[in-house]
């Protein structure tokens, strides 16, 4: 599943090809994604010029004067800018034809992604109530510490709660908790202020590093330039159950927390 770094990598890859361009036409081959493609998008987007492309959590917002297209890659979606003449594959569901002679092509074998619409001056219900961006200044150790007092929920679940902070997926939560030496099932209210400071910095560093590398290598994900990232070989605990911890050689353990596999080193994390 594309995580925050892949979505940010996509945004950065698309921006030079989209911003300032006019969308001349939409070619919808398959309107049934996770939700049907928004009728407002079909009605309002053609003829609009792209002012900016922004990321919020794992959504991309393509801003125009008429409003914003709200795009999500779902489980297996990708967005690429291609020459208009590029042959169409069976999973290429939507093209935005641009005035540059290129198309923004949405490909999604599993069709869990979405193309929705946000009216100008409004916030889409899917974006309302989201916590701060992990790479923003609003997210730091003190923020986590204040929010977590008296809370018995596992610290990993707190970190993955979109109302607390957005976009810290399972991989990045596991790696950040390892970097901070915090056991993933420790009660959030029992983690000290100092350790939250370390954890927040680790979250930012790991996400920024993954963005720099183009995100993790994931089965279905292709970055806008077609090159997958190569972060997977550098993971410390995620997906490494039974393999030696890269710091202390103790076998990495896996437990289930909130119905998600949770990898940690029983010696390095407490
Ligand atoms: Zn270890």
PDB file of C-alpha atoms and ligand atoms in Angstrom:
ATOM      1  CA  UNK A   1       0.000   0.000   0.000  1.00  0.00           C
ATOM      2  CA  UNK A   2       1.429   3.421  -0.849  1.00  0.00           C
ATOM      3  CA  UNK A   3       2.403   5.093   2.413  1.00  0.00           C
ATOM      4  CA  UNK A   4       3.026   8.769   3.133  1.00  0.00           C
ATOM      5  CA  UNK A   5       6.555   8.775   1.623  1.00  0.00           C
ATOM      6  CA  UNK A   6       5.315   7.274  -1.657  1.00  0.00           C
ATOM      7  CA  UNK A   7       2.469   9.786  -1.811  1.00  0.00           C
ATOM      8  CA  UNK A   8       4.884  12.659  -1.147  1.00  0.00           C
ATOM      9  CA  UNK A   9       7.279  11.249  -3.750  1.00  0.00           C
ATOM     10  CA  UNK A  10       4.364  11.143  -6.190  1.00  0.00           C
ATOM     11  CA  UNK A  11       3.469  14.762  -5.403  1.00  0.00           C
ATOM     12  CA  UNK A  12       7.025  15.923  -5.995  1.00  0.00           C
ATOM     13  CA  UNK A  13       7.260  13.921  -9.206  1.00  0.00           C
ATOM     14  CA  UNK A  14       3.974  15.254 -10.595  1.00  0.00           C
ATOM     15  CA  UNK A  15       4.243  18.925  -9.599  1.00  0.00           C
ATOM     16  CA  UNK A  16       6.593  20.078 -12.398  1.00  0.00           C
ATOM     17  CA  UNK A  17       4.332  18.450 -15.015  1.00  0.00           C
ATOM     18  CA  UNK A  18       0.985  19.570 -13.573  1.00  0.00           C
ATOM     19  CA  UNK A  19       1.310  22.999 -11.979  1.00  0.00           C
ATOM     20  CA  UNK A  20       0.450  25.732 -14.492  1.00  0.00           C
ATOM     21  CA  UNK A  21      -1.076  23.226 -16.924  1.00  0.00           C
ATOM     22  CA  UNK A  22      -4.693  23.257 -18.048  1.00  0.00           C
ATOM     23  CA  UNK A  23      -6.720  20.060 -17.862  1.00  0.00           C
ATOM     24  CA  UNK A  24      -8.433  19.877 -21.255  1.00  0.00           C
ATOM     25  CA  UNK A  25     -10.368  16.653 -20.942  1.00  0.00           C
ATOM     26  CA  UNK A  26     -11.028  13.684 -18.675  1.00  0.00           C
ATOM     27  CA  UNK A  27     -11.053  10.202 -20.142  1.00  0.00           C
ATOM     28  CA  UNK A  28     -12.773   7.885 -17.668  1.00  0.00           C
ATOM     29  CA  UNK A  29     -12.524   4.216 -18.639  1.00  0.00           C
ATOM     30  CA  UNK A  30     -13.569   2.859 -15.241  1.00  0.00           C
ATOM     31  CA  UNK A  31     -15.536   5.191 -12.930  1.00  0.00           C
ATOM     32  CA  UNK A  32     -15.979   2.611 -10.166  1.00  0.00           C
ATOM     33  CA  UNK A  33     -13.035   2.972  -7.815  1.00  0.00           C
ATOM     34  CA  UNK A  34     -13.370   2.721  -4.033  1.00  0.00           C
ATOM     35  CA  UNK A  35     -16.072   5.320  -4.531  1.00  0.00           C
ATOM     36  CA  UNK A  36     -17.401   6.355  -7.948  1.00  0.00           C
ATOM     37  CA  UNK A  37     -15.363   9.171  -9.459  1.00  0.00           C
ATOM     38  CA  UNK A  38     -16.979  12.416  -8.223  1.00  0.00           C
ATOM     39  CA  UNK A  39     -19.461  13.922 -10.733  1.00  0.00           C
ATOM     40  CA  UNK A  40     -18.252  17.408  -9.676  1.00  0.00           C
ATOM     41  CA  UNK A  41     -14.743  16.478 -10.768  1.00  0.00           C
ATOM     42  CA  UNK A  42     -15.988  15.353 -14.169  1.00  0.00           C
ATOM     43  CA  UNK A  43     -18.110  18.489 -14.524  1.00  0.00           C
ATOM     44  CA  UNK A  44     -15.761  21.137 -13.120  1.00  0.00           C
ATOM     45  CA  UNK A  45     -12.173  20.052 -13.781  1.00  0.00           C
ATOM     46  CA  UNK A  46     -11.996  20.296 -17.605  1.00  0.00           C
ATOM     47  CA  UNK A  47     -10.840  23.784 -18.600  1.00  0.00           C
ATOM     48  CA  UNK A  48      -9.245  24.441 -15.205  1.00  0.00           C
ATOM     49  CA  UNK A  49      -5.608  25.318 -14.706  1.00  0.00           C
ATOM     50  CA  UNK A  50      -3.683  23.579 -11.913  1.00  0.00           C
ATOM     51  CA  UNK A  51      -2.568  26.167  -9.336  1.00  0.00           C
ATOM     52  CA  UNK A  52      -0.783  23.809  -6.954  1.00  0.00           C
ATOM     53  CA  UNK A  53      -0.553  20.193  -5.816  1.00  0.00           C
ATOM     54  CA  UNK A  54      -0.534  19.586  -2.086  1.00  0.00           C
ATOM     55  CA  UNK A  55      -0.381  16.475   0.089  1.00  0.00           C
ATOM     56  CA  UNK A  56      -2.538  16.062   3.201  1.00  0.00           C
ATOM     57  CA  UNK A  57      -2.058  12.724   4.998  1.00  0.00           C
ATOM     58  CA  UNK A  58      -2.097  10.215   2.116  1.00  0.00           C
ATOM     59  CA  UNK A  59      -4.324  12.366  -0.106  1.00  0.00           C
ATOM     60  CA  UNK A  60      -3.191  14.561  -2.962  1.00  0.00           C
ATOM     61  CA  UNK A  61      -5.076  17.805  -3.505  1.00  0.00           C
ATOM     62  CA  UNK A  62      -4.836  19.246  -7.004  1.00  0.00           C
ATOM     63  CA  UNK A  63      -5.948  22.845  -6.540  1.00  0.00           C
ATOM     64  CA  UNK A  64      -7.727  24.866  -9.239  1.00  0.00           C
ATOM     65  CA  UNK A  65      -9.897  27.981  -9.110  1.00  0.00           C
ATOM     66  CA  UNK A  66     -13.061  25.855  -9.311  1.00  0.00           C
ATOM     67  CA  UNK A  67     -12.053  23.618  -6.392  1.00  0.00           C
ATOM     68  CA  UNK A  68      -9.672  20.754  -5.761  1.00  0.00           C
ATOM     69  CA  UNK A  69      -9.424  17.202  -7.010  1.00  0.00           C
ATOM     70  CA  UNK A  70      -8.860  14.920  -4.020  1.00  0.00           C
ATOM     71  CA  UNK A  71      -6.874  11.861  -5.077  1.00  0.00           C
ATOM     72  CA  UNK A  72      -6.020   8.732  -3.090  1.00  0.00           C
ATOM     73  CA  UNK A  73      -3.914   5.833  -4.350  1.00  0.00           C
ATOM     74  CA  UNK A  74      -5.695   3.183  -2.283  1.00  0.00           C
ATOM     75  CA  UNK A  75      -3.887  -0.158  -2.094  1.00  0.00           C
ATOM     76  CA  UNK A  76      -2.259  -0.305  -5.507  1.00  0.00           C
ATOM     77  CA  UNK A  77      -2.804   2.997  -7.331  1.00  0.00           C
ATOM     78  CA  UNK A  78      -0.203   5.033  -9.165  1.00  0.00           C
ATOM     79  CA  UNK A  79      -0.222   8.349 -11.002  1.00  0.00           C
ATOM     80  CA  UNK A  80       2.145   9.015 -13.861  1.00  0.00           C
ATOM     81  CA  UNK A  81       2.522  11.783 -16.431  1.00  0.00           C
ATOM     82  CA  UNK A  82       2.965  10.199 -19.843  1.00  0.00           C
ATOM     83  CA  UNK A  83       2.868  11.183 -23.530  1.00  0.00           C
ATOM     84  CA  UNK A  84      -0.719  11.152 -24.784  1.00  0.00           C
ATOM     85  CA  UNK A  85       0.172   8.388 -27.246  1.00  0.00           C
ATOM     86  CA  UNK A  86       1.260   5.882 -24.572  1.00  0.00           C
ATOM     87  CA  UNK A  87      -0.730   2.649 -25.080  1.00  0.00           C
ATOM     88  CA  UNK A  88      -3.469   2.134 -22.510  1.00  0.00           C
ATOM     89  CA  UNK A  89      -3.312  -0.914 -20.214  1.00  0.00           C
ATOM     90  CA  UNK A  90      -6.248  -2.745 -18.677  1.00  0.00           C
ATOM     91  CA  UNK A  91      -5.733  -1.090 -15.268  1.00  0.00           C
ATOM     92  CA  UNK A  92      -5.356   2.461 -16.643  1.00  0.00           C
ATOM     93  CA  UNK A  93      -8.713   3.766 -15.437  1.00  0.00           C
ATOM     94  CA  UNK A  94      -8.551   7.554 -15.775  1.00  0.00           C
ATOM     95  CA  UNK A  95      -6.552  10.009 -17.904  1.00  0.00           C
ATOM     96  CA  UNK A  96      -6.460  13.756 -17.445  1.00  0.00           C
ATOM     97  CA  UNK A  97      -5.430  15.195 -20.802  1.00  0.00           C
ATOM     98  CA  UNK A  98      -3.216  18.223 -20.244  1.00  0.00           C
ATOM     99  CA  UNK A  99      -2.532  21.174 -22.552  1.00  0.00           C
ATOM    100  CA  UNK A 100       1.119  20.031 -22.641  1.00  0.00           C
ATOM    101  CA  UNK A 101       0.195  17.058 -24.845  1.00  0.00           C
ATOM    102  CA  UNK A 102       0.713  14.719 -21.905  1.00  0.00           C
ATOM    103  CA  UNK A 103      -1.768  12.802 -19.783  1.00  0.00           C
ATOM    104  CA  UNK A 104      -1.937  12.272 -16.040  1.00  0.00           C
ATOM    105  CA  UNK A 105      -2.709   8.558 -15.981  1.00  0.00           C
ATOM    106  CA  UNK A 106      -4.260   6.788 -12.994  1.00  0.00           C
ATOM    107  CA  UNK A 107      -3.489   3.066 -12.871  1.00  0.00           C
ATOM    108  CA  UNK A 108      -4.967   0.865 -10.146  1.00  0.00           C
ATOM    109  CA  UNK A 109      -5.258  -2.946 -10.452  1.00  0.00           C
ATOM    110  CA  UNK A 110      -7.244  -3.309  -7.223  1.00  0.00           C
ATOM    111  CA  UNK A 111      -9.373  -0.155  -7.593  1.00  0.00           C
ATOM    112  CA  UNK A 112      -9.270   0.885  -3.933  1.00  0.00           C
ATOM    113  CA  UNK A 113      -8.141   4.406  -4.808  1.00  0.00           C
ATOM    114  CA  UNK A 114     -10.361   7.418  -5.364  1.00  0.00           C
ATOM    115  CA  UNK A 115     -10.797  10.631  -7.335  1.00  0.00           C
ATOM    116  CA  UNK A 116     -13.091  12.943  -5.378  1.00  0.00           C
ATOM    117  CA  UNK A 117     -13.778  16.675  -5.281  1.00  0.00           C
ATOM    118  CA  UNK A 118     -13.433  19.374  -2.650  1.00  0.00           C
ATOM    119  CA  UNK A 119     -15.292  22.619  -3.264  1.00  0.00           C
ATOM    120  CA  UNK A 120     -13.261  25.826  -3.051  1.00  0.00           C
ATOM    121  CA  UNK A 121     -13.205  27.137   0.517  1.00  0.00           C
ATOM    122  CA  UNK A 122     -14.430  23.858   2.019  1.00  0.00           C
ATOM    123  CA  UNK A 123     -12.730  20.906   3.670  1.00  0.00           C
ATOM    124  CA  UNK A 124     -13.744  17.469   2.425  1.00  0.00           C
ATOM    125  CA  UNK A 125     -15.262  15.244   5.174  1.00  0.00           C
ATOM    126  CA  UNK A 126     -12.425  12.728   4.644  1.00  0.00           C
ATOM    127  CA  UNK A 127      -9.917  15.410   5.647  1.00  0.00           C
ATOM    128  CA  UNK A 128     -11.869  16.860   8.559  1.00  0.00           C
ATOM    129  CA  UNK A 129     -10.657  15.828  12.010  1.00  0.00           C
ATOM    130  CA  UNK A 130      -7.223  14.645  10.883  1.00  0.00           C
ATOM    131  CA  UNK A 131      -4.267  15.186  13.196  1.00  0.00           C
ATOM    132  CA  UNK A 132      -1.209  17.247  12.232  1.00  0.00           C
ATOM    133  CA  UNK A 133       1.326  16.270   9.572  1.00  0.00           C
ATOM    134  CA  UNK A 134       4.240  14.295  11.084  1.00  0.00           C
ATOM    135  CA  UNK A 135       6.796  16.439   9.238  1.00  0.00           C
ATOM    136  CA  UNK A 136       5.185  19.708  10.338  1.00  0.00           C
ATOM    137  CA  UNK A 137       6.142  21.876  13.316  1.00  0.00           C
ATOM    138  CA  UNK A 138       2.883  21.044  15.152  1.00  0.00           C
ATOM    139  CA  UNK A 139       4.091  17.486  15.678  1.00  0.00           C
ATOM    140  CA  UNK A 140       6.784  17.002  18.305  1.00  0.00           C
ATOM    141  CA  UNK A 141       7.523  15.104  21.496  1.00  0.00           C
ATOM    142  CA  UNK A 142       5.654  17.518  23.755  1.00  0.00           C
ATOM    143  CA  UNK A 143       2.558  17.232  21.568  1.00  0.00           C
ATOM    144  CA  UNK A 144       2.589  13.428  21.950  1.00  0.00           C
ATOM    145  CA  UNK A 145       3.365  13.616  25.634  1.00  0.00           C
ATOM    146  CA  UNK A 146       0.481  16.007  26.378  1.00  0.00           C
ATOM    147  CA  UNK A 147      -2.008  13.929  24.359  1.00  0.00           C
ATOM    148  CA  UNK A 148      -0.973  10.638  25.904  1.00  0.00           C
ATOM    149  CA  UNK A 149      -1.290  11.388  29.617  1.00  0.00           C
ATOM    150  CA  UNK A 150      -3.496   8.838  31.442  1.00  0.00           C
ATOM    151  CA  UNK A 151      -3.895   6.828  28.234  1.00  0.00           C
ATOM    152  CA  UNK A 152      -3.585   3.062  28.484  1.00  0.00           C
ATOM    153  CA  UNK A 153      -3.620   2.447  24.731  1.00  0.00           C
ATOM    154  CA  UNK A 154      -0.429   0.955  23.275  1.00  0.00           C
ATOM    155  CA  UNK A 155       2.020   3.640  22.165  1.00  0.00           C
ATOM    156  CA  UNK A 156       2.163   2.150  18.649  1.00  0.00           C
ATOM    157  CA  UNK A 157      -1.607   2.482  18.263  1.00  0.00           C
ATOM    158  CA  UNK A 158      -1.427   6.099  19.447  1.00  0.00           C
ATOM    159  CA  UNK A 159       1.214   6.771  16.796  1.00  0.00           C
ATOM    160  CA  UNK A 160      -0.937   5.189  14.078  1.00  0.00           C
ATOM    161  CA  UNK A 161      -4.150   7.017  15.082  1.00  0.00           C
ATOM    162  CA  UNK A 162      -4.935   9.479  12.260  1.00  0.00           C
ATOM    163  CA  UNK A 163      -6.639  11.827  14.734  1.00  0.00           C
ATOM    164  CA  UNK A 164      -3.339  12.086  16.656  1.00  0.00           C
ATOM    165  CA  UNK A 165      -0.947  12.338  13.696  1.00  0.00           C
ATOM    166  CA  UNK A 166      -1.500  11.403  10.046  1.00  0.00           C
ATOM    167  CA  UNK A 167       0.425   9.095   7.772  1.00  0.00           C
ATOM    168  CA  UNK A 168       2.556   7.094  10.232  1.00  0.00           C
ATOM    169  CA  UNK A 169       1.861   3.673   8.728  1.00  0.00           C
ATOM    170  CA  UNK A 170       2.725   0.289  10.172  1.00  0.00           C
ATOM    171  CA  UNK A 171       6.245   0.189   8.715  1.00  0.00           C
ATOM    172  CA  UNK A 172       7.215   3.645   9.934  1.00  0.00           C
ATOM    173  CA  UNK A 173       5.654   3.199  13.385  1.00  0.00           C
ATOM    174  CA  UNK A 174       7.661  -0.027  13.859  1.00  0.00           C
ATOM    175  CA  UNK A 175      10.910   1.557  12.714  1.00  0.00           C
ATOM    176  CA  UNK A 176      10.473   4.767  14.743  1.00  0.00           C
ATOM    177  CA  UNK A 177       9.686   2.839  17.936  1.00  0.00           C
ATOM    178  CA  UNK A 178      12.786   0.719  17.380  1.00  0.00           C
ATOM    179  CA  UNK A 179      14.916   3.832  16.835  1.00  0.00           C
ATOM    180  CA  UNK A 180      13.537   5.309  20.071  1.00  0.00           C
ATOM    181  CA  UNK A 181      13.952   2.019  22.011  1.00  0.00           C
ATOM    182  CA  UNK A 182      10.270   1.981  22.988  1.00  0.00           C
ATOM    183  CA  UNK A 183       8.313  -1.288  23.218  1.00  0.00           C
ATOM    184  CA  UNK A 184       5.306  -0.991  20.859  1.00  0.00           C
ATOM    185  CA  UNK A 185       2.758  -2.262  23.380  1.00  0.00           C
ATOM    186  CA  UNK A 186       3.877  -0.016  26.254  1.00  0.00           C
ATOM    187  CA  UNK A 187       0.957   2.094  27.568  1.00  0.00           C
ATOM    188  CA  UNK A 188       1.126   5.506  25.878  1.00  0.00           C
ATOM    189  CA  UNK A 189       0.609   7.233  29.230  1.00  0.00           C
ATOM    190  CA  UNK A 190       3.717   5.567  30.649  1.00  0.00           C
ATOM    191  CA  UNK A 191       6.184   6.875  28.077  1.00  0.00           C
ATOM    192  CA  UNK A 192       8.206   9.790  29.421  1.00  0.00           C
ATOM    193  CA  UNK A 193       8.403  13.250  27.913  1.00  0.00           C
ATOM    194  CA  UNK A 194      12.074  12.706  27.057  1.00  0.00           C
ATOM    195  CA  UNK A 195      11.354   9.444  25.227  1.00  0.00           C
ATOM    196  CA  UNK A 196       8.520  11.044  23.263  1.00  0.00           C
ATOM    197  CA  UNK A 197      10.961  13.729  22.167  1.00  0.00           C
ATOM    198  CA  UNK A 198      13.248  11.006  20.784  1.00  0.00           C
ATOM    199  CA  UNK A 199      10.296   9.210  19.191  1.00  0.00           C
ATOM    200  CA  UNK A 200       8.961  12.301  17.399  1.00  0.00           C
ATOM    201  CA  UNK A 201      12.412  13.055  15.984  1.00  0.00           C
ATOM    202  CA  UNK A 202      12.714   9.406  14.856  1.00  0.00           C
ATOM    203  CA  UNK A 203       9.336   9.575  13.071  1.00  0.00           C
ATOM    204  CA  UNK A 204      10.408  12.712  11.205  1.00  0.00           C
ATOM    205  CA  UNK A 205      13.841  11.326  10.316  1.00  0.00           C
ATOM    206  CA  UNK A 206      12.509   7.993   9.061  1.00  0.00           C
ATOM    207  CA  UNK A 207       9.771   9.570   6.938  1.00  0.00           C
ATOM    208  CA  UNK A 208      12.131  12.208   5.539  1.00  0.00           C
ATOM    209  CA  UNK A 209      14.701   9.522   4.722  1.00  0.00           C
ATOM    210  CA  UNK A 210      12.083   7.359   2.997  1.00  0.00           C
ATOM    211  CA  UNK A 211      10.858  10.354   0.972  1.00  0.00           C
ATOM    212  CA  UNK A 212      14.468  11.033  -0.059  1.00  0.00           C
ATOM    213  CA  UNK A 213      14.734   7.456  -1.273  1.00  0.00           C
ATOM    214  CA  UNK A 214      11.369   7.490  -3.046  1.00  0.00           C
ATOM    215  CA  UNK A 215       9.590   5.436  -0.398  1.00  0.00           C
ATOM    216  CA  UNK A 216       9.683   1.760   0.433  1.00  0.00           C
ATOM    217  CA  UNK A 217       9.810  -0.912  -2.210  1.00  0.00           C
ATOM    218  CA  UNK A 218       6.281  -2.231  -2.330  1.00  0.00           C
ATOM    219  CA  UNK A 219       4.858  -4.860  -4.604  1.00  0.00           C
ATOM    220  CA  UNK A 220       2.420  -2.716  -6.551  1.00  0.00           C
ATOM    221  CA  UNK A 221       3.964   0.690  -6.270  1.00  0.00           C
ATOM    222  CA  UNK A 222       5.756   2.461  -9.092  1.00  0.00           C
ATOM    223  CA  UNK A 223       7.015   5.977  -8.503  1.00  0.00           C
ATOM    224  CA  UNK A 224       6.241   8.645 -11.144  1.00  0.00           C
ATOM    225  CA  UNK A 225       9.567   8.031 -12.877  1.00  0.00           C
ATOM    226  CA  UNK A 226       9.026   4.260 -12.801  1.00  0.00           C
ATOM    227  CA  UNK A 227      11.822   3.631 -10.305  1.00  0.00           C
ATOM    228  CA  UNK A 228      10.934   1.863  -7.056  1.00  0.00           C
ATOM    229  CA  UNK A 229      12.707   2.979  -3.888  1.00  0.00           C
ATOM    230  CA  UNK A 230      15.060   0.628  -2.083  1.00  0.00           C
ATOM    231  CA  UNK A 231      14.290   1.255   1.563  1.00  0.00           C
ATOM    232  CA  UNK A 232      13.231  -2.324   2.300  1.00  0.00           C
ATOM    233  CA  UNK A 233      16.778  -3.617   2.704  1.00  0.00           C
ATOM    234  CA  UNK A 234      17.392  -0.959   5.331  1.00  0.00           C
ATOM    235  CA  UNK A 235      14.503  -1.770   7.652  1.00  0.00           C
ATOM    236  CA  UNK A 236      15.570  -2.614  11.214  1.00  0.00           C
ATOM    237  CA  UNK A 237      12.577  -4.610  12.447  1.00  0.00           C
ATOM    238  CA  UNK A 238       9.617  -4.406  10.059  1.00  0.00           C
ATOM    239  CA  UNK A 239       9.055  -7.725   8.266  1.00  0.00           C
ATOM    240  CA  UNK A 240      12.112  -9.284   9.957  1.00  0.00           C
ATOM    241  CA  UNK A 241      10.477 -11.723  12.412  1.00  0.00           C
ATOM    242  CA  UNK A 242      13.005 -14.323  13.630  1.00  0.00           C
ATOM    243  CA  UNK A 243      15.944 -12.555  11.973  1.00  0.00           C
ATOM    244  CA  UNK A 244      18.712 -11.090  14.148  1.00  0.00           C
ATOM    245  CA  UNK A 245      18.242  -7.514  15.369  1.00  0.00           C
ATOM    246  CA  UNK A 246      20.661  -5.318  13.417  1.00  0.00           C
ATOM    247  CA  UNK A 247      21.867  -3.753  16.698  1.00  0.00           C
ATOM    248  CA  UNK A 248      22.056  -6.628  19.210  1.00  0.00           C
ATOM    249  CA  UNK A 249      21.460  -9.850  17.187  1.00  0.00           C
ATOM    250  CA  UNK A 250      18.475 -10.923  19.347  1.00  0.00           C
ATOM    251  CA  UNK A 251      15.798 -12.437  17.074  1.00  0.00           C
ATOM    252  CA  UNK A 252      13.153  -9.873  16.097  1.00  0.00           C
ATOM    253  CA  UNK A 253       9.715 -10.726  17.499  1.00  0.00           C
ATOM    254  CA  UNK A 254       6.268 -10.227  15.991  1.00  0.00           C
ATOM    255  CA  UNK A 255       3.027  -9.710  17.902  1.00  0.00           C
ATOM    256  CA  UNK A 256      -0.413  -8.517  16.828  1.00  0.00           C
ATOM    257  CA  UNK A 257      -1.506  -5.069  17.989  1.00  0.00           C
ATOM    258  CA  UNK A 258      -4.724  -3.528  16.718  1.00  0.00           C
ATOM    259  CA  UNK A 259      -4.955  -6.387  14.176  1.00  0.00           C
ATOM    260  CA  UNK A 260      -1.621  -5.391  12.639  1.00  0.00           C
ATOM    261  CA  UNK A 261       1.636  -7.311  12.718  1.00  0.00           C
ATOM    262  CA  UNK A 262       3.981  -5.520  15.060  1.00  0.00           C
ATOM    263  CA  UNK A 263       7.712  -6.171  14.844  1.00  0.00           C
ATOM    264  CA  UNK A 264      10.172  -5.262  17.613  1.00  0.00           C
ATOM    265  CA  UNK A 265      13.412  -6.280  19.286  1.00  0.00           C
ATOM    266  CA  UNK A 266      12.653  -7.656  22.773  1.00  0.00           C
ATOM    267  CA  UNK A 267      16.097  -6.580  23.977  1.00  0.00           C
ATOM    268  CA  UNK A 268      16.440  -3.073  22.462  1.00  0.00           C
ATOM    269  CA  UNK A 269      12.856  -1.965  23.097  1.00  0.00           C
ATOM    270  CA  UNK A 270      11.256  -1.680  26.529  1.00  0.00           C
TER     271      UNK A 270
HETATM  272 ZN1  LIG B   1      18.053  -5.486  19.474  1.00  0.00          ZN
END
